[in-house]
PDB file of C-alpha atoms in Angstrom:
ATOM      1  CA  UNK A   1      -1.513  36.311  10.412  1.00  0.00           C
ATOM      2  CA  UNK A   2       0.296  37.675   7.354  1.00  0.00           C
ATOM      3  CA  UNK A   3      -1.119  37.572   3.830  1.00  0.00           C
ATOM      4  CA  UNK A   4       1.438  34.932   2.909  1.00  0.00           C
ATOM      5  CA  UNK A   5       0.271  32.730   5.769  1.00  0.00           C
ATOM      6  CA  UNK A   6      -3.365  33.178   4.628  1.00  0.00           C
ATOM      7  CA  UNK A   7      -2.703  31.377   1.361  1.00  0.00           C
ATOM      8  CA  UNK A   8      -5.314  28.949   0.133  1.00  0.00           C
ATOM      9  CA  UNK A   9      -4.605  25.237   0.088  1.00  0.00           C
ATOM     10  CA  UNK A  10      -5.568  22.521  -2.345  1.00  0.00           C
ATOM     11  CA  UNK A  11      -7.778  19.485  -2.025  1.00  0.00           C
ATOM     12  CA  UNK A  12      -5.586  16.474  -2.833  1.00  0.00           C
ATOM     13  CA  UNK A  13      -7.073  14.242  -5.510  1.00  0.00           C
ATOM     14  CA  UNK A  14      -3.771  12.813  -6.779  1.00  0.00           C
ATOM     15  CA  UNK A  15      -3.644   9.022  -6.739  1.00  0.00           C
ATOM     16  CA  UNK A  16      -1.797   8.029  -3.525  1.00  0.00           C
ATOM     17  CA  UNK A  17       0.241   5.452  -5.428  1.00  0.00           C
ATOM     18  CA  UNK A  18       1.446   8.233  -7.719  1.00  0.00           C
ATOM     19  CA  UNK A  19       2.495  10.306  -4.713  1.00  0.00           C
ATOM     20  CA  UNK A  20       4.334   7.300  -3.324  1.00  0.00           C
ATOM     21  CA  UNK A  21       6.073   6.705  -6.649  1.00  0.00           C
ATOM     22  CA  UNK A  22       7.152  10.338  -6.870  1.00  0.00           C
ATOM     23  CA  UNK A  23       8.491  10.306  -3.313  1.00  0.00           C
ATOM     24  CA  UNK A  24      10.488   7.165  -3.964  1.00  0.00           C
ATOM     25  CA  UNK A  25      11.939   8.194  -7.319  1.00  0.00           C
ATOM     26  CA  UNK A  26      12.863  11.655  -6.054  1.00  0.00           C
ATOM     27  CA  UNK A  27      15.511  10.071  -3.844  1.00  0.00           C
ATOM     28  CA  UNK A  28      17.158   7.947  -6.537  1.00  0.00           C
ATOM     29  CA  UNK A  29      20.863   8.006  -5.765  1.00  0.00           C
ATOM     30  CA  UNK A  30      20.272   9.517  -2.323  1.00  0.00           C
ATOM     31  CA  UNK A  31      18.362   6.740  -0.587  1.00  0.00           C
ATOM     32  CA  UNK A  32      21.113   5.496   1.722  1.00  0.00           C
ATOM     33  CA  UNK A  33      22.088   8.964   2.894  1.00  0.00           C
ATOM     34  CA  UNK A  34      18.444   9.895   3.500  1.00  0.00           C
ATOM     35  CA  UNK A  35      17.968   6.610   5.349  1.00  0.00           C
ATOM     36  CA  UNK A  36      20.839   7.472   7.717  1.00  0.00           C
ATOM     37  CA  UNK A  37      19.056  10.645   8.830  1.00  0.00           C
ATOM     38  CA  UNK A  38      15.739   8.875   9.338  1.00  0.00           C
ATOM     39  CA  UNK A  39      17.532   6.127  11.264  1.00  0.00           C
ATOM     40  CA  UNK A  40      18.980   8.810  13.560  1.00  0.00           C
ATOM     41  CA  UNK A  41      15.423  10.009  14.158  1.00  0.00           C
ATOM     42  CA  UNK A  42      14.207   6.518  15.076  1.00  0.00           C
ATOM     43  CA  UNK A  43      17.261   5.844  17.210  1.00  0.00           C
ATOM     44  CA  UNK A  44      16.462   8.728  19.531  1.00  0.00           C
ATOM     45  CA  UNK A  45      12.666   8.415  19.382  1.00  0.00           C
ATOM     46  CA  UNK A  46      12.276   4.628  19.415  1.00  0.00           C
ATOM     47  CA  UNK A  47      15.384   2.433  19.643  1.00  0.00           C
ATOM     48  CA  UNK A  48      16.906   4.184  22.658  1.00  0.00           C
ATOM     49  CA  UNK A  49      13.614   3.925  24.545  1.00  0.00           C
ATOM     50  CA  UNK A  50      13.290   0.211  23.750  1.00  0.00           C
ATOM     51  CA  UNK A  51      16.839  -0.521  24.884  1.00  0.00           C
ATOM     52  CA  UNK A  52      16.401   1.306  28.193  1.00  0.00           C
ATOM     53  CA  UNK A  53      13.032  -0.374  28.785  1.00  0.00           C
ATOM     54  CA  UNK A  54      14.542  -3.769  28.019  1.00  0.00           C
ATOM     55  CA  UNK A  55      17.425  -3.424  30.435  1.00  0.00           C
ATOM     56  CA  UNK A  56      15.274  -1.946  33.215  1.00  0.00           C
ATOM     57  CA  UNK A  57      12.167  -4.138  32.994  1.00  0.00           C
ATOM     58  CA  UNK A  58      11.220  -3.700  36.643  1.00  0.00           C
ATOM     59  CA  UNK A  59      11.030   0.051  36.235  1.00  0.00           C
ATOM     60  CA  UNK A  60      13.670   0.822  38.835  1.00  0.00           C
ATOM     61  CA  UNK A  61      17.408   1.363  38.940  1.00  0.00           C
ATOM     62  CA  UNK A  62      19.052  -1.837  40.129  1.00  0.00           C
ATOM     63  CA  UNK A  63      20.393  -0.926  43.537  1.00  0.00           C
ATOM     64  CA  UNK A  64      20.324  -3.297  46.528  1.00  0.00           C
ATOM     65  CA  UNK A  65      18.296  -0.934  48.672  1.00  0.00           C
ATOM     66  CA  UNK A  66      17.840  -3.550  51.391  1.00  0.00           C
ATOM     67  CA  UNK A  67      21.593  -3.440  52.066  1.00  0.00           C
ATOM     68  CA  UNK A  68      21.542   0.288  52.775  1.00  0.00           C
ATOM     69  CA  UNK A  69      20.945   1.770  56.238  1.00  0.00           C
ATOM     70  CA  UNK A  70      17.267   2.271  57.034  1.00  0.00           C
ATOM     71  CA  UNK A  71      17.509   6.075  57.226  1.00  0.00           C
ATOM     72  CA  UNK A  72      19.025   6.155  53.715  1.00  0.00           C
ATOM     73  CA  UNK A  73      16.325   3.852  52.352  1.00  0.00           C
ATOM     74  CA  UNK A  74      13.688   6.278  53.595  1.00  0.00           C
ATOM     75  CA  UNK A  75      15.413   9.330  52.170  1.00  0.00           C
ATOM     76  CA  UNK A  76      16.341   7.934  48.732  1.00  0.00           C
ATOM     77  CA  UNK A  77      13.633   7.598  46.088  1.00  0.00           C
ATOM     78  CA  UNK A  78      14.878   5.924  42.926  1.00  0.00           C
ATOM     79  CA  UNK A  79      13.276   7.213  39.716  1.00  0.00           C
ATOM     80  CA  UNK A  80      10.946   4.875  37.872  1.00  0.00           C
ATOM     81  CA  UNK A  81      12.260   4.240  34.357  1.00  0.00           C
ATOM     82  CA  UNK A  82       8.807   4.345  32.695  1.00  0.00           C
ATOM     83  CA  UNK A  83       8.250   7.806  34.187  1.00  0.00           C
ATOM     84  CA  UNK A  84      11.705   8.946  33.053  1.00  0.00           C
ATOM     85  CA  UNK A  85      11.039   7.627  29.546  1.00  0.00           C
ATOM     86  CA  UNK A  86       7.642   9.322  29.431  1.00  0.00           C
ATOM     87  CA  UNK A  87       9.217  12.696  30.146  1.00  0.00           C
ATOM     88  CA  UNK A  88      12.038  11.937  27.702  1.00  0.00           C
ATOM     89  CA  UNK A  89       9.485  11.314  24.951  1.00  0.00           C
ATOM     90  CA  UNK A  90       7.507  14.395  25.925  1.00  0.00           C
ATOM     91  CA  UNK A  91      10.562  16.653  26.006  1.00  0.00           C
ATOM     92  CA  UNK A  92      12.467  15.290  22.989  1.00  0.00           C
ATOM     93  CA  UNK A  93       9.816  14.172  20.498  1.00  0.00           C
ATOM     94  CA  UNK A  94       8.860  17.645  19.333  1.00  0.00           C
ATOM     95  CA  UNK A  95      12.427  18.666  18.477  1.00  0.00           C
ATOM     96  CA  UNK A  96      13.073  15.455  16.541  1.00  0.00           C
ATOM     97  CA  UNK A  97       9.722  15.658  14.738  1.00  0.00           C
ATOM     98  CA  UNK A  98      10.602  19.191  13.646  1.00  0.00           C
ATOM     99  CA  UNK A  99      14.088  18.014  12.659  1.00  0.00           C
ATOM    100  CA  UNK A 100      12.587  15.289  10.508  1.00  0.00           C
ATOM    101  CA  UNK A 101      10.372  17.860   8.762  1.00  0.00           C
ATOM    102  CA  UNK A 102      13.334  20.178   8.089  1.00  0.00           C
ATOM    103  CA  UNK A 103      15.471  17.264   6.888  1.00  0.00           C
ATOM    104  CA  UNK A 104      12.798  15.860   4.569  1.00  0.00           C
ATOM    105  CA  UNK A 105      11.884  19.232   3.087  1.00  0.00           C
ATOM    106  CA  UNK A 106      15.557  19.894   2.341  1.00  0.00           C
ATOM    107  CA  UNK A 107      15.882  16.503   0.653  1.00  0.00           C
ATOM    108  CA  UNK A 108      12.753  17.018  -1.435  1.00  0.00           C
ATOM    109  CA  UNK A 109      13.226  20.642  -2.440  1.00  0.00           C
ATOM    110  CA  UNK A 110      16.965  20.818  -2.944  1.00  0.00           C
ATOM    111  CA  UNK A 111      17.934  17.144  -3.096  1.00  0.00           C
ATOM    112  CA  UNK A 112      20.277  18.209  -0.314  1.00  0.00           C
ATOM    113  CA  UNK A 113      20.516  15.288   2.119  1.00  0.00           C
ATOM    114  CA  UNK A 114      22.471  16.170   5.264  1.00  0.00           C
ATOM    115  CA  UNK A 115      21.712  13.838   8.208  1.00  0.00           C
ATOM    116  CA  UNK A 116      22.797  16.403  10.816  1.00  0.00           C
ATOM    117  CA  UNK A 117      19.737  18.470   9.829  1.00  0.00           C
ATOM    118  CA  UNK A 118      17.819  15.996  11.949  1.00  0.00           C
ATOM    119  CA  UNK A 119      19.029  17.979  14.983  1.00  0.00           C
ATOM    120  CA  UNK A 120      17.943  21.355  13.561  1.00  0.00           C
ATOM    121  CA  UNK A 121      14.643  20.980  15.376  1.00  0.00           C
ATOM    122  CA  UNK A 122      16.373  22.012  18.593  1.00  0.00           C
ATOM    123  CA  UNK A 123      16.742  25.527  17.174  1.00  0.00           C
ATOM    124  CA  UNK A 124      12.997  25.965  17.830  1.00  0.00           C
ATOM    125  CA  UNK A 125      12.901  23.575  20.769  1.00  0.00           C
ATOM    126  CA  UNK A 126      10.229  25.252  22.904  1.00  0.00           C
ATOM    127  CA  UNK A 127       7.805  25.779  20.018  1.00  0.00           C
ATOM    128  CA  UNK A 128       8.294  22.211  18.790  1.00  0.00           C
ATOM    129  CA  UNK A 129       7.825  20.823  22.301  1.00  0.00           C
ATOM    130  CA  UNK A 130       4.696  22.905  22.827  1.00  0.00           C
ATOM    131  CA  UNK A 131       3.220  21.538  19.578  1.00  0.00           C
ATOM    132  CA  UNK A 132       4.084  18.012  20.725  1.00  0.00           C
ATOM    133  CA  UNK A 133       2.411  18.448  24.123  1.00  0.00           C
ATOM    134  CA  UNK A 134      -0.736  20.077  22.730  1.00  0.00           C
ATOM    135  CA  UNK A 135      -1.076  17.456  19.984  1.00  0.00           C
ATOM    136  CA  UNK A 136      -0.577  14.692  22.519  1.00  0.00           C
ATOM    137  CA  UNK A 137      -3.256  16.084  24.835  1.00  0.00           C
ATOM    138  CA  UNK A 138      -5.783  16.748  22.061  1.00  0.00           C
ATOM    139  CA  UNK A 139      -5.198  13.338  20.485  1.00  0.00           C
ATOM    140  CA  UNK A 140      -5.471  11.604  23.868  1.00  0.00           C
ATOM    141  CA  UNK A 141      -8.757  13.391  24.542  1.00  0.00           C
ATOM    142  CA  UNK A 142      -9.950  12.350  21.097  1.00  0.00           C
ATOM    143  CA  UNK A 143      -9.098   8.700  21.701  1.00  0.00           C
ATOM    144  CA  UNK A 144     -10.996   8.852  24.974  1.00  0.00           C
ATOM    145  CA  UNK A 145     -14.080   9.776  22.924  1.00  0.00           C
ATOM    146  CA  UNK A 146     -14.651   6.420  21.239  1.00  0.00           C
ATOM    147  CA  UNK A 147     -11.258   6.239  19.464  1.00  0.00           C
ATOM    148  CA  UNK A 148     -12.247   7.641  16.042  1.00  0.00           C
ATOM    149  CA  UNK A 149     -12.051  11.344  17.072  1.00  0.00           C
ATOM    150  CA  UNK A 150      -8.440  10.724  18.143  1.00  0.00           C
ATOM    151  CA  UNK A 151      -7.543   9.660  14.608  1.00  0.00           C
ATOM    152  CA  UNK A 152      -9.280  12.740  13.187  1.00  0.00           C
ATOM    153  CA  UNK A 153      -7.410  15.043  15.579  1.00  0.00           C
ATOM    154  CA  UNK A 154      -4.073  13.370  14.789  1.00  0.00           C
ATOM    155  CA  UNK A 155      -4.549  13.916  11.054  1.00  0.00           C
ATOM    156  CA  UNK A 156      -5.888  17.443  11.519  1.00  0.00           C
ATOM    157  CA  UNK A 157      -2.655  18.587  13.183  1.00  0.00           C
ATOM    158  CA  UNK A 158      -0.274  16.413  11.143  1.00  0.00           C
ATOM    159  CA  UNK A 159       1.185  19.368   9.185  1.00  0.00           C
ATOM    160  CA  UNK A 160       2.104  21.539  12.181  1.00  0.00           C
ATOM    161  CA  UNK A 161       5.803  20.595  12.201  1.00  0.00           C
ATOM    162  CA  UNK A 162       6.161  21.280   8.479  1.00  0.00           C
ATOM    163  CA  UNK A 163       4.666  24.732   8.997  1.00  0.00           C
ATOM    164  CA  UNK A 164       7.084  25.414  11.841  1.00  0.00           C
ATOM    165  CA  UNK A 165       9.946  24.151   9.649  1.00  0.00           C
ATOM    166  CA  UNK A 166       8.998  26.807   7.072  1.00  0.00           C
ATOM    167  CA  UNK A 167       9.153  29.562   9.692  1.00  0.00           C
ATOM    168  CA  UNK A 168      10.657  28.747  13.083  1.00  0.00           C
ATOM    169  CA  UNK A 169       9.360  32.035  14.508  1.00  0.00           C
ATOM    170  CA  UNK A 170       5.778  31.083  13.769  1.00  0.00           C
ATOM    171  CA  UNK A 171       3.504  30.765  16.787  1.00  0.00           C
ATOM    172  CA  UNK A 172       2.526  27.378  18.168  1.00  0.00           C
ATOM    173  CA  UNK A 173      -1.236  27.969  18.017  1.00  0.00           C
ATOM    174  CA  UNK A 174      -0.843  29.451  14.540  1.00  0.00           C
ATOM    175  CA  UNK A 175       0.911  26.280  13.314  1.00  0.00           C
ATOM    176  CA  UNK A 176      -1.789  24.062  14.791  1.00  0.00           C
ATOM    177  CA  UNK A 177      -4.627  26.228  13.467  1.00  0.00           C
ATOM    178  CA  UNK A 178      -3.077  26.430  10.002  1.00  0.00           C
ATOM    179  CA  UNK A 179      -2.509  22.666   9.927  1.00  0.00           C
ATOM    180  CA  UNK A 180      -6.169  22.113  10.722  1.00  0.00           C
ATOM    181  CA  UNK A 181      -7.105  24.483   7.888  1.00  0.00           C
ATOM    182  CA  UNK A 182      -4.772  22.696   5.463  1.00  0.00           C
ATOM    183  CA  UNK A 183      -6.205  19.310   6.340  1.00  0.00           C
ATOM    184  CA  UNK A 184      -9.867  20.318   6.024  1.00  0.00           C
ATOM    185  CA  UNK A 185     -11.131  17.901   3.396  1.00  0.00           C
ATOM    186  CA  UNK A 186      -7.731  16.214   3.092  1.00  0.00           C
ATOM    187  CA  UNK A 187      -7.649  13.865   6.080  1.00  0.00           C
ATOM    188  CA  UNK A 188      -9.013  10.947   4.083  1.00  0.00           C
ATOM    189  CA  UNK A 189      -6.484  11.604   1.292  1.00  0.00           C
ATOM    190  CA  UNK A 190      -3.578  11.412   3.741  1.00  0.00           C
ATOM    191  CA  UNK A 191      -5.093   8.313   5.330  1.00  0.00           C
ATOM    192  CA  UNK A 192      -5.256   6.664   1.909  1.00  0.00           C
ATOM    193  CA  UNK A 193      -1.602   7.546   1.312  1.00  0.00           C
ATOM    194  CA  UNK A 194      -0.664   6.040   4.674  1.00  0.00           C
ATOM    195  CA  UNK A 195      -2.521   2.854   3.750  1.00  0.00           C
ATOM    196  CA  UNK A 196      -0.354   2.421   0.649  1.00  0.00           C
ATOM    197  CA  UNK A 197       2.647   2.136   2.976  1.00  0.00           C
ATOM    198  CA  UNK A 198       0.971  -0.197   5.466  1.00  0.00           C
ATOM    199  CA  UNK A 199       1.834  -3.504   3.828  1.00  0.00           C
ATOM    200  CA  UNK A 200       5.377  -2.365   2.992  1.00  0.00           C
ATOM    201  CA  UNK A 201       5.992  -1.362   6.608  1.00  0.00           C
ATOM    202  CA  UNK A 202       4.277  -4.480   7.970  1.00  0.00           C
ATOM    203  CA  UNK A 203       6.189  -6.861   5.671  1.00  0.00           C
ATOM    204  CA  UNK A 204       9.524  -5.225   6.492  1.00  0.00           C
ATOM    205  CA  UNK A 205       8.896  -5.465  10.251  1.00  0.00           C
ATOM    206  CA  UNK A 206       7.478  -9.010  10.292  1.00  0.00           C
ATOM    207  CA  UNK A 207      10.722 -11.065   9.873  1.00  0.00           C
ATOM    208  CA  UNK A 208      12.427  -9.561  12.935  1.00  0.00           C
ATOM    209  CA  UNK A 209       9.227  -9.980  14.968  1.00  0.00           C
ATOM    210  CA  UNK A 210       8.890 -13.648  13.984  1.00  0.00           C
ATOM    211  CA  UNK A 211      12.536 -14.450  14.709  1.00  0.00           C
ATOM    212  CA  UNK A 212      12.292 -12.890  18.163  1.00  0.00           C
ATOM    213  CA  UNK A 213       8.898 -14.448  18.825  1.00  0.00           C
ATOM    214  CA  UNK A 214      10.004 -18.013  18.091  1.00  0.00           C
ATOM    215  CA  UNK A 215      13.254 -17.635  20.027  1.00  0.00           C
ATOM    216  CA  UNK A 216      15.626 -17.724  17.038  1.00  0.00           C
ATOM    217  CA  UNK A 217      16.919 -14.299  18.062  1.00  0.00           C
ATOM    218  CA  UNK A 218      17.194 -13.445  21.746  1.00  0.00           C
ATOM    219  CA  UNK A 219      17.162  -9.788  22.759  1.00  0.00           C
ATOM    220  CA  UNK A 220      18.312 -10.494  26.306  1.00  0.00           C
ATOM    221  CA  UNK A 221      21.931  -9.594  25.562  1.00  0.00           C
ATOM    222  CA  UNK A 222      23.610  -6.794  23.666  1.00  0.00           C
ATOM    223  CA  UNK A 223      24.462  -9.088  20.743  1.00  0.00           C
ATOM    224  CA  UNK A 224      20.839 -10.129  20.455  1.00  0.00           C
ATOM    225  CA  UNK A 225      19.708  -6.500  20.472  1.00  0.00           C
ATOM    226  CA  UNK A 226      22.196  -5.608  17.747  1.00  0.00           C
ATOM    227  CA  UNK A 227      21.030  -8.565  15.656  1.00  0.00           C
ATOM    228  CA  UNK A 228      17.411  -7.540  16.142  1.00  0.00           C
ATOM    229  CA  UNK A 229      18.016  -3.986  14.934  1.00  0.00           C
ATOM    230  CA  UNK A 230      20.096  -5.191  11.991  1.00  0.00           C
ATOM    231  CA  UNK A 231      17.101  -7.282  10.992  1.00  0.00           C
ATOM    232  CA  UNK A 232      14.956  -4.160  11.290  1.00  0.00           C
ATOM    233  CA  UNK A 233      16.947  -2.173   8.722  1.00  0.00           C
ATOM    234  CA  UNK A 234      14.326  -2.969   6.014  1.00  0.00           C
ATOM    235  CA  UNK A 235      11.674  -1.589   8.375  1.00  0.00           C
ATOM    236  CA  UNK A 236      13.551   1.670   8.869  1.00  0.00           C
ATOM    237  CA  UNK A 237      14.052   1.929   5.111  1.00  0.00           C
ATOM    238  CA  UNK A 238      10.297   1.486   4.641  1.00  0.00           C
ATOM    239  CA  UNK A 239       9.708   4.252   7.183  1.00  0.00           C
ATOM    240  CA  UNK A 240      12.118   6.460   5.235  1.00  0.00           C
ATOM    241  CA  UNK A 241       9.901   6.031   2.198  1.00  0.00           C
ATOM    242  CA  UNK A 242       6.856   6.786   4.356  1.00  0.00           C
ATOM    243  CA  UNK A 243       8.410  10.018   5.684  1.00  0.00           C
ATOM    244  CA  UNK A 244       9.222  11.265   2.197  1.00  0.00           C
ATOM    245  CA  UNK A 245       5.726  10.361   0.988  1.00  0.00           C
ATOM    246  CA  UNK A 246       4.198  12.520   3.701  1.00  0.00           C
ATOM    247  CA  UNK A 247       6.537  15.360   2.782  1.00  0.00           C
ATOM    248  CA  UNK A 248       5.434  15.226  -0.858  1.00  0.00           C
ATOM    249  CA  UNK A 249       1.827  15.292   0.404  1.00  0.00           C
ATOM    250  CA  UNK A 250       2.559  18.494   2.333  1.00  0.00           C
ATOM    251  CA  UNK A 251       3.957  20.111  -0.812  1.00  0.00           C
ATOM    252  CA  UNK A 252       0.881  19.087  -2.773  1.00  0.00           C
ATOM    253  CA  UNK A 253      -1.289  20.751  -0.134  1.00  0.00           C
ATOM    254  CA  UNK A 254       0.576  23.980  -0.870  1.00  0.00           C
ATOM    255  CA  UNK A 255       1.022  23.756  -4.655  1.00  0.00           C
ATOM    256  CA  UNK A 256      -1.785  21.472  -5.853  1.00  0.00           C
ATOM    257  CA  UNK A 257       0.234  19.463  -8.361  1.00  0.00           C
ATOM    258  CA  UNK A 258       3.806  18.524  -9.169  1.00  0.00           C
ATOM    259  CA  UNK A 259       3.962  21.018 -12.048  1.00  0.00           C
ATOM    260  CA  UNK A 260       3.483  23.891  -9.608  1.00  0.00           C
ATOM    261  CA  UNK A 261       6.451  22.991  -7.380  1.00  0.00           C
ATOM    262  CA  UNK A 262       8.592  26.147  -7.270  1.00  0.00           C
ATOM    263  CA  UNK A 263      12.041  24.606  -6.920  1.00  0.00           C
ATOM    264  CA  UNK A 264      14.336  21.953  -8.392  1.00  0.00           C
ATOM    265  CA  UNK A 265      11.778  19.266  -7.673  1.00  0.00           C
ATOM    266  CA  UNK A 266       9.613  20.563 -10.497  1.00  0.00           C
ATOM    267  CA  UNK A 267      12.266  19.711 -13.093  1.00  0.00           C
ATOM    268  CA  UNK A 268      12.851  16.328 -11.518  1.00  0.00           C
ATOM    269  CA  UNK A 269       9.176  15.345 -11.544  1.00  0.00           C
ATOM    270  CA  UNK A 270       8.901  16.497 -15.141  1.00  0.00           C
ATOM    271  CA  UNK A 271      11.895  14.363 -16.117  1.00  0.00           C
ATOM    272  CA  UNK A 272      10.470  11.180 -14.591  1.00  0.00           C
ATOM    273  CA  UNK A 273       7.255  11.627 -16.529  1.00  0.00           C
ATOM    274  CA  UNK A 274       4.831  12.336 -13.701  1.00  0.00           C
ATOM    275  CA  UNK A 275       3.413  15.521 -15.235  1.00  0.00           C
TER     276      UNK A 275
END
């Protein structure tokens, strides 16, 4: 590990509401463009999966197998959609998580919001996927141990994609180890920040859930699905705010306070009176 990578990190004592305010105000004038990129992320990591699951509820491709000759029935095994989706998530999530980190860091540091950066994670696809698989396995093992350890593990490795975004040649284990070092003593601080977004995210998601639950909006057809996701735009906007909040948290881990930010963001935070 290089001397630069051995840098010390800060314990975050900044009020989480202040971090949230800074994250929100940093994107003044850029919110809609930033939202487009985050929506792209959720389309490929969430919406697409929900649509496929909805239209293939039985888990199989709809083919009248009984009408085929017996020898063909025995030789043809149709893929189960849940299995296909599982591997899709496993193989795509890492690249999109890395893309989100690259995209959010660019927006925060340079106020440069380019939605296509969301696909930049594929430039380090194998490293990002390896981080995703290892995190998934460690978190799953943690949840098997009375749930709470799974939460701890998830927060311990929450900075791995940001570290890979900084240096795409960095090793997978190095990113995970460094994330754990960064989060030593900071897991509760990040949890508190996440809690500040909970009610915003919950309130923005609730209307679409209620309308579908009481039958006002049906998601059986394509029109119903489109209506449902239009109603979820406030939810995706709330998640955009959440993503930027976590990015500001990562920067605070590295620099300690807003006044130490070493790029354009420093001037911005000074102008809005947060120093």
